[in-house]
Short mmCIF file of C-alpha atoms and ligand atoms in Angstrom, two decimals:
data_model
loop_
_atom_site.label_atom_id
_atom_site.label_comp_id
_atom_site.label_asym_id
_atom_site.label_seq_id
_atom_site.Cartn_x
_atom_site.Cartn_y
_atom_site.Cartn_z
CA MET A 1359 -27.48 6.53 37.80
CA VAL A 1360 -24.25 4.61 38.16
CA VAL A 1361 -21.30 6.20 36.43
CA THR A 1362 -18.50 3.82 35.64
CA THR A 1363 -15.08 5.07 34.68
CA ARG A 1364 -13.41 2.81 32.19
CA THR A 1365 -9.69 3.00 31.81
CA ARG A 1366 -8.48 2.94 28.25
CA SER A 1367 -5.91 0.27 27.40
CA PRO A 1368 -2.52 1.78 26.51
CA ILE A 1369 -2.86 0.55 22.92
CA ARG A 1370 -6.00 2.73 22.51
CA SER A 1371 -4.24 5.88 23.70
CA ASN A 1372 -3.20 8.28 20.95
CA VAL A 1373 0.43 7.25 21.35
CA GLY A 1374 -0.54 3.55 21.30
CA LEU A 1375 -2.60 4.01 18.13
CA LYS A 1376 0.24 5.89 16.45
CA ALA A 1377 2.57 3.02 17.36
CA VAL A 1378 0.06 0.58 15.80
CA MET A 1379 0.08 2.71 12.63
CA ALA A 1380 3.87 2.80 12.57
CA VAL A 1381 4.43 -0.93 13.18
CA THR A 1382 1.79 -2.03 10.65
CA GLY A 1383 3.02 0.64 8.21
CA ILE A 1384 6.58 -0.70 8.45
CA LEU A 1385 5.36 -4.27 7.78
CA LEU A 1386 3.41 -3.08 4.73
CA VAL A 1387 6.42 -1.09 3.47
CA LEU A 1388 8.65 -4.18 3.82
CA PHE A 1389 6.15 -6.14 1.72
CA LEU A 1390 6.05 -3.32 -0.86
CA ILE A 1391 9.85 -3.30 -1.18
CA ALA A 1392 10.04 -7.11 -1.54
CA HIS A 1393 7.13 -7.17 -4.04
CA MET A 1394 8.66 -4.39 -6.13
CA LEU A 1395 12.03 -6.18 -6.28
CA GLY A 1396 10.24 -9.40 -7.23
CA ASN A 1397 8.31 -7.64 -10.01
CA LEU A 1398 11.55 -6.31 -11.48
CA LYS A 1399 12.53 -9.90 -12.22
CA ILE A 1400 10.18 -9.60 -15.20
CA PHE A 1401 13.20 -8.09 -17.01
CA THR A 1402 15.05 -11.40 -16.64
CA GLY A 1403 12.55 -13.18 -18.90
CA ALA A 1404 9.54 -15.49 -18.73
CA VAL A 1405 11.33 -18.60 -17.48
CA SER A 1406 13.09 -16.80 -14.67
CA PHE A 1407 9.99 -14.79 -13.63
CA ASN A 1408 7.71 -17.85 -13.60
CA HIS A 1409 10.34 -19.77 -11.70
CA TYR A 1410 10.49 -16.98 -9.12
CA ALA A 1411 6.67 -17.13 -8.70
CA GLU A 1412 6.91 -20.90 -8.26
CA TRP A 1413 9.64 -20.46 -5.67
CA LEU A 1414 7.34 -18.08 -3.72
CA ARG A 1415 4.98 -21.03 -3.30
CA GLU A 1416 7.75 -23.30 -2.03
CA ILE A 1417 9.23 -21.00 0.64
CA GLY A 1418 9.47 -22.88 3.93
CA ALA A 1419 9.12 -26.36 2.36
CA PRO A 1420 9.07 -29.06 3.57
CA LEU A 1421 8.13 -27.57 6.93
CA LEU A 1422 5.28 -25.62 5.35
CA PRO A 1423 2.86 -27.05 2.78
CA SER A 1424 2.86 -25.62 -0.76
CA ALA A 1425 1.85 -21.93 -0.69
CA GLY A 1426 2.03 -22.09 3.13
CA PHE A 1427 4.28 -19.06 3.31
CA LEU A 1428 2.02 -17.15 0.90
CA TRP A 1429 -0.96 -17.85 3.16
CA LEU A 1430 0.94 -16.72 6.25
CA GLN A 1431 1.87 -13.57 4.36
CA ARG A 1432 -1.73 -13.02 3.26
CA VAL A 1433 -3.05 -13.33 6.82
CA GLY A 1434 -0.24 -11.07 8.11
CA LEU A 1435 -0.93 -8.42 5.45
CA LEU A 1436 -4.67 -8.54 6.05
CA VAL A 1437 -4.26 -8.13 9.83
CA ALA A 1438 -1.73 -5.30 9.26
CA VAL A 1439 -4.04 -3.48 6.82
CA LEU A 1440 -7.09 -3.84 9.12
CA LEU A 1441 -5.15 -2.59 12.17
CA HIS A 1442 -3.67 0.28 10.12
CA ILE A 1443 -7.15 1.39 8.98
CA TRP A 1444 -8.65 0.93 12.46
CA ALA A 1445 -5.95 3.04 14.15
CA ALA A 1446 -6.19 5.72 11.43
CA THR A 1447 -9.98 5.89 11.77
CA VAL A 1448 -9.98 6.14 15.57
CA LEU A 1449 -7.28 8.85 15.48
CA ALA A 1450 -9.16 10.79 12.78
CA LEU A 1451 -12.45 10.61 14.72
CA ARG A 1452 -10.73 11.76 17.91
CA ALA A 1453 -9.06 14.66 16.09
CA ARG A 1454 -12.43 15.69 14.67
CA ALA A 1455 -14.15 15.45 18.06
CA ALA A 1456 -11.44 17.62 19.61
CA ARG A 1457 -11.91 20.37 17.03
CA PRO A 1458 -13.79 23.26 18.62
CA VAL A 1459 -14.70 24.95 15.30
CA ARG A 1460 -16.77 21.92 14.37
CA TYR A 1461 -19.99 23.76 15.10
CA ALA A 1462 -19.23 26.91 13.12
CA HIS A 1463 -21.34 27.37 10.02
CA ARG A 1464 -19.84 28.01 6.61
CA LYS A 1465 -16.12 27.74 7.27
CA LYS A 1466 -16.22 23.96 7.24
CA VAL A 1467 -13.07 22.44 8.58
CA GLN A 1468 -11.67 20.16 5.94
CA GLY A 1469 -8.69 18.87 7.86
CA SER A 1470 -5.14 19.37 6.70
CA TYR A 1471 -4.15 18.75 3.10
CA ALA A 1472 -2.01 15.79 4.17
CA ALA A 1473 -4.79 14.21 6.26
CA ARG A 1474 -7.27 14.44 3.40
CA THR A 1475 -4.77 13.01 0.91
CA MET A 1476 -4.03 10.16 3.30
CA ARG A 1477 -7.70 9.32 3.67
CA TRP A 1478 -8.53 9.35 -0.04
CA GLY A 1479 -5.18 7.83 -0.95
CA GLY A 1480 -5.90 4.99 1.46
CA VAL A 1481 -9.31 4.33 -0.10
CA ILE A 1482 -7.85 4.32 -3.66
CA ILE A 1483 -5.06 1.92 -2.60
CA LEU A 1484 -7.58 -0.41 -0.95
CA LEU A 1485 -9.78 -0.50 -4.08
CA PHE A 1486 -6.66 -1.02 -6.20
CA VAL A 1487 -5.50 -3.99 -4.09
CA ILE A 1488 -8.92 -5.67 -4.43
CA TYR A 1489 -8.81 -5.20 -8.23
CA HIS A 1490 -5.14 -6.28 -8.35
CA ILE A 1491 -5.82 -9.55 -6.50
CA LEU A 1492 -8.70 -10.38 -8.87
CA ASP A 1493 -6.39 -9.47 -11.76
CA LEU A 1494 -3.01 -11.05 -11.03
CA THR A 1495 -3.58 -13.48 -8.15
CA THR A 1496 -6.89 -15.19 -8.93
CA GLY A 1497 -6.74 -14.22 -12.65
CA THR A 1498 -10.50 -13.50 -12.71
CA LEU A 1499 -10.11 -10.12 -14.46
CA ASN A 1500 -7.00 -10.99 -16.48
CA PRO A 1501 -7.13 -11.87 -20.21
CA VAL A 1502 -4.85 -14.90 -19.61
CA GLY A 1503 -5.59 -15.52 -15.93
CA ASP A 1504 -3.38 -18.57 -15.52
CA PRO A 1505 -1.82 -18.63 -12.03
CA ALA A 1506 0.90 -20.96 -13.35
CA ARG A 1507 2.05 -18.35 -15.93
CA PRO A 1508 2.43 -15.02 -14.12
CA TYR A 1509 4.70 -13.62 -16.88
CA ALA A 1510 1.97 -14.17 -19.50
CA ASN A 1511 -0.60 -12.65 -17.12
CA VAL A 1512 1.46 -9.47 -16.65
CA VAL A 1513 2.21 -9.13 -20.39
CA ALA A 1514 -1.47 -9.60 -21.29
CA ASP A 1515 -2.52 -7.18 -18.57
CA PHE A 1516 -0.52 -4.17 -19.74
CA ALA A 1517 -0.72 -4.83 -23.50
CA PRO A 1518 -0.95 -1.54 -25.50
CA GLY A 1519 -4.64 -2.22 -26.30
CA ARG A 1520 -5.37 -2.22 -22.58
CA TRP A 1521 -3.75 1.18 -21.92
CA TYR A 1522 -6.57 1.99 -19.49
CA VAL A 1523 -5.33 -0.76 -17.16
CA THR A 1524 -1.86 0.84 -17.15
CA LEU A 1525 -3.52 4.21 -16.53
CA PHE A 1526 -5.44 2.81 -13.55
CA TYR A 1527 -2.31 1.16 -12.14
CA THR A 1528 -0.41 4.43 -12.61
CA LEU A 1529 -3.02 6.46 -10.71
CA ALA A 1530 -3.10 3.91 -7.88
CA ILE A 1531 0.70 3.75 -7.64
CA VAL A 1532 0.98 7.55 -7.63
CA ALA A 1533 -1.64 7.60 -4.82
CA LEU A 1534 0.49 5.00 -3.04
CA GLY A 1535 3.53 7.27 -3.52
CA PHE A 1536 1.78 10.24 -1.87
CA HIS A 1537 0.55 8.00 0.94
CA LEU A 1538 4.05 6.63 1.53
CA ARG A 1539 5.67 10.04 1.39
CA HIS A 1540 3.44 11.33 4.17
CA GLY A 1541 3.53 8.08 6.17
CA VAL A 1542 7.31 7.72 6.03
CA PHE A 1543 7.76 11.42 6.82
CA SER A 1544 5.47 11.18 9.88
CA ALA A 1545 7.24 8.06 11.13
CA LEU A 1546 10.70 9.57 10.67
CA ARG A 1547 9.64 12.84 12.30
CA SER A 1548 8.33 10.97 15.34
CA LEU A 1549 11.50 8.91 15.61
CA GLY A 1550 14.11 11.52 14.72
CA GLN A 1551 15.18 14.97 15.79
CA GLN A 1552 12.24 17.31 16.01
CA THR A 1553 14.16 20.33 14.75
CA PRO A 1554 13.59 22.19 11.45
CA ARG A 1555 16.73 20.55 10.10
CA GLY A 1556 15.64 17.06 11.23
CA GLU A 1557 12.23 17.65 9.70
CA GLN A 1558 13.78 18.78 6.43
CA ARG A 1559 15.89 15.63 6.33
CA ALA A 1560 12.87 13.42 7.08
CA ARG A 1561 10.96 15.14 4.27
CA ALA A 1562 13.79 14.52 1.80
CA VAL A 1563 14.23 10.84 2.75
CA ALA A 1564 10.47 10.24 2.51
CA LEU A 1565 10.32 11.88 -0.92
CA VAL A 1566 13.26 9.90 -2.31
CA PHE A 1567 11.84 6.65 -0.94
CA ALA A 1568 8.34 7.28 -2.34
CA VAL A 1569 9.66 8.26 -5.78
CA ALA A 1570 12.01 5.23 -5.93
CA LEU A 1571 9.17 2.87 -5.04
CA CYS A 1572 6.79 4.44 -7.57
CA VAL A 1573 9.38 4.22 -10.34
CA GLY A 1574 10.24 0.63 -9.38
CA TYR A 1575 6.57 -0.36 -9.71
CA LEU A 1576 5.73 1.71 -12.78
CA VAL A 1577 8.61 0.52 -14.97
CA VAL A 1578 6.90 -2.88 -15.28
CA PRO A 1579 3.58 -1.81 -16.88
CA PHE A 1580 5.36 0.81 -19.01
CA ALA A 1581 7.91 -1.74 -20.23
CA VAL A 1582 5.01 -3.94 -21.38
CA LEU A 1583 3.09 -0.99 -22.85
CA THR A 1584 6.13 0.01 -24.92
CA ARG A 1585 6.82 -3.64 -25.82
CA LEU A 1586 10.20 -3.64 -24.11
CA VAL A 1587 8.82 -6.70 -22.32
CA SER A 1588 6.62 -8.97 -24.44
C1 LIG B 1125 2.77 -2.47 -11.59
C2 LIG B 1125 2.89 -2.89 -10.40
C3 LIG B 1125 2.61 -4.30 -9.94
C4 LIG B 1125 2.77 -5.51 -10.59
C5 LIG B 1125 3.30 -5.74 -11.99
C6 LIG B 1125 2.37 -6.53 -9.67
C7 LIG B 1125 2.38 -7.89 -9.96
C8 LIG B 1125 1.84 -8.87 -9.16
C9 LIG B 1125 1.76 -10.27 -9.51
C10 LIG B 1125 2.28 -10.90 -10.81
C11 LIG B 1125 1.17 -10.92 -8.47
C12 LIG B 1125 0.88 -12.42 -8.36
C13 LIG B 1125 2.09 -13.08 -7.78
C14 LIG B 1125 1.92 -14.58 -7.69
O1 LIG B 1125 2.18 -15.26 -8.66
O2 LIG B 1125 1.50 -15.03 -6.64
C15 LIG B 1125 0.88 -9.92 -7.46
C16 LIG B 1125 0.27 -10.17 -6.25
C17 LIG B 1125 0.02 -9.22 -5.30
N1 LIG B 1125 0.34 -7.88 -5.33
FE1 LIG B 1125 1.15 -6.92 -6.90
N2 LIG B 1125 1.98 -5.96 -8.49
C18 LIG B 1125 2.11 -4.60 -8.62
C19 LIG B 1125 1.82 -3.64 -7.67
C20 LIG B 1125 1.31 -3.90 -6.43
C21 LIG B 1125 1.06 -2.91 -5.42
C22 LIG B 1125 1.32 -1.42 -5.61
C23 LIG B 1125 0.55 -3.56 -4.34
C24 LIG B 1125 0.12 -3.03 -3.01
C25 LIG B 1125 -0.29 -1.80 -2.80
C26 LIG B 1125 0.50 -4.97 -4.67
C27 LIG B 1125 0.03 -5.95 -3.84
C28 LIG B 1125 -0.08 -7.28 -4.18
C29 LIG B 1125 -0.67 -8.28 -3.32
C30 LIG B 1125 -1.26 -8.05 -1.92
C31 LIG B 1125 -0.61 -9.49 -4.03
C32 LIG B 1125 -1.17 -10.84 -3.57
C33 LIG B 1125 -0.06 -11.69 -3.05
C34 LIG B 1125 -0.65 -13.07 -2.75
O3 LIG B 1125 -0.90 -13.83 -3.65
O4 LIG B 1125 -0.84 -13.30 -1.58
N3 LIG B 1125 0.98 -5.14 -5.93
N4 LIG B 1125 1.29 -8.68 -7.91
#
């Protein structure tokens, strides 16, 4: 039997995979911040919000065709999400394989609370994004569903009669908040001082960031639900 020893590329080492998670995570966070700020323009009225959505399609013109930037962003986000999930899965499988108690009966190892929340949180966010694209990008699941009138789409989406849509968005955004809190904390802990004080600071920054982002997203559906935006 011939035994070949394959050397693992640096990117597939644990440190490499964690770097992949961090870089893709940062890109996704930048998108989330920009998207949240854009959504808040709903408070400036229909004309301004629709104009903003139109402008999104014209970024980079005339160098890029209409919606060219949006397509670049879509491809970038998709690649980032796929790499983020791939790195997370490989790391999780390696951690499981390295666990000696795996074979013990009864006391099943569930993984840490944070790891489990990250896994399930990630799945909820993924399902939410698929629904969200069919809702507000393609308009397939939206009562108005007119890509040229995003303001009307958002107002129809979170109308009081459709409270269950707001509830679903709320659950997904809270899951996103937990995911971000742990992700940002892990990234800051890796980058910063690994002392109890440094860790405490990283925990606080991650919490403030996650709460701010959740609030920034949730004010939109709740403003429509309470008819502050109509
Ligand atoms: C209540 C919160 C949210 C509102 C009101 C909202 C609103 C919108 C709207 C109106 C669009 C269509 C924009 C356009 O005209 O092209 C959109 C697209 C999108 N949103 Fe959201 N969004 C929310 C939360 C989120 C969250 C939490 C995520 C990610 C986890 C997200 C990810 C996306 C993506 C990926 C697109 C597709 C962008 C594209 O067309 O390429 N959104 N959102």
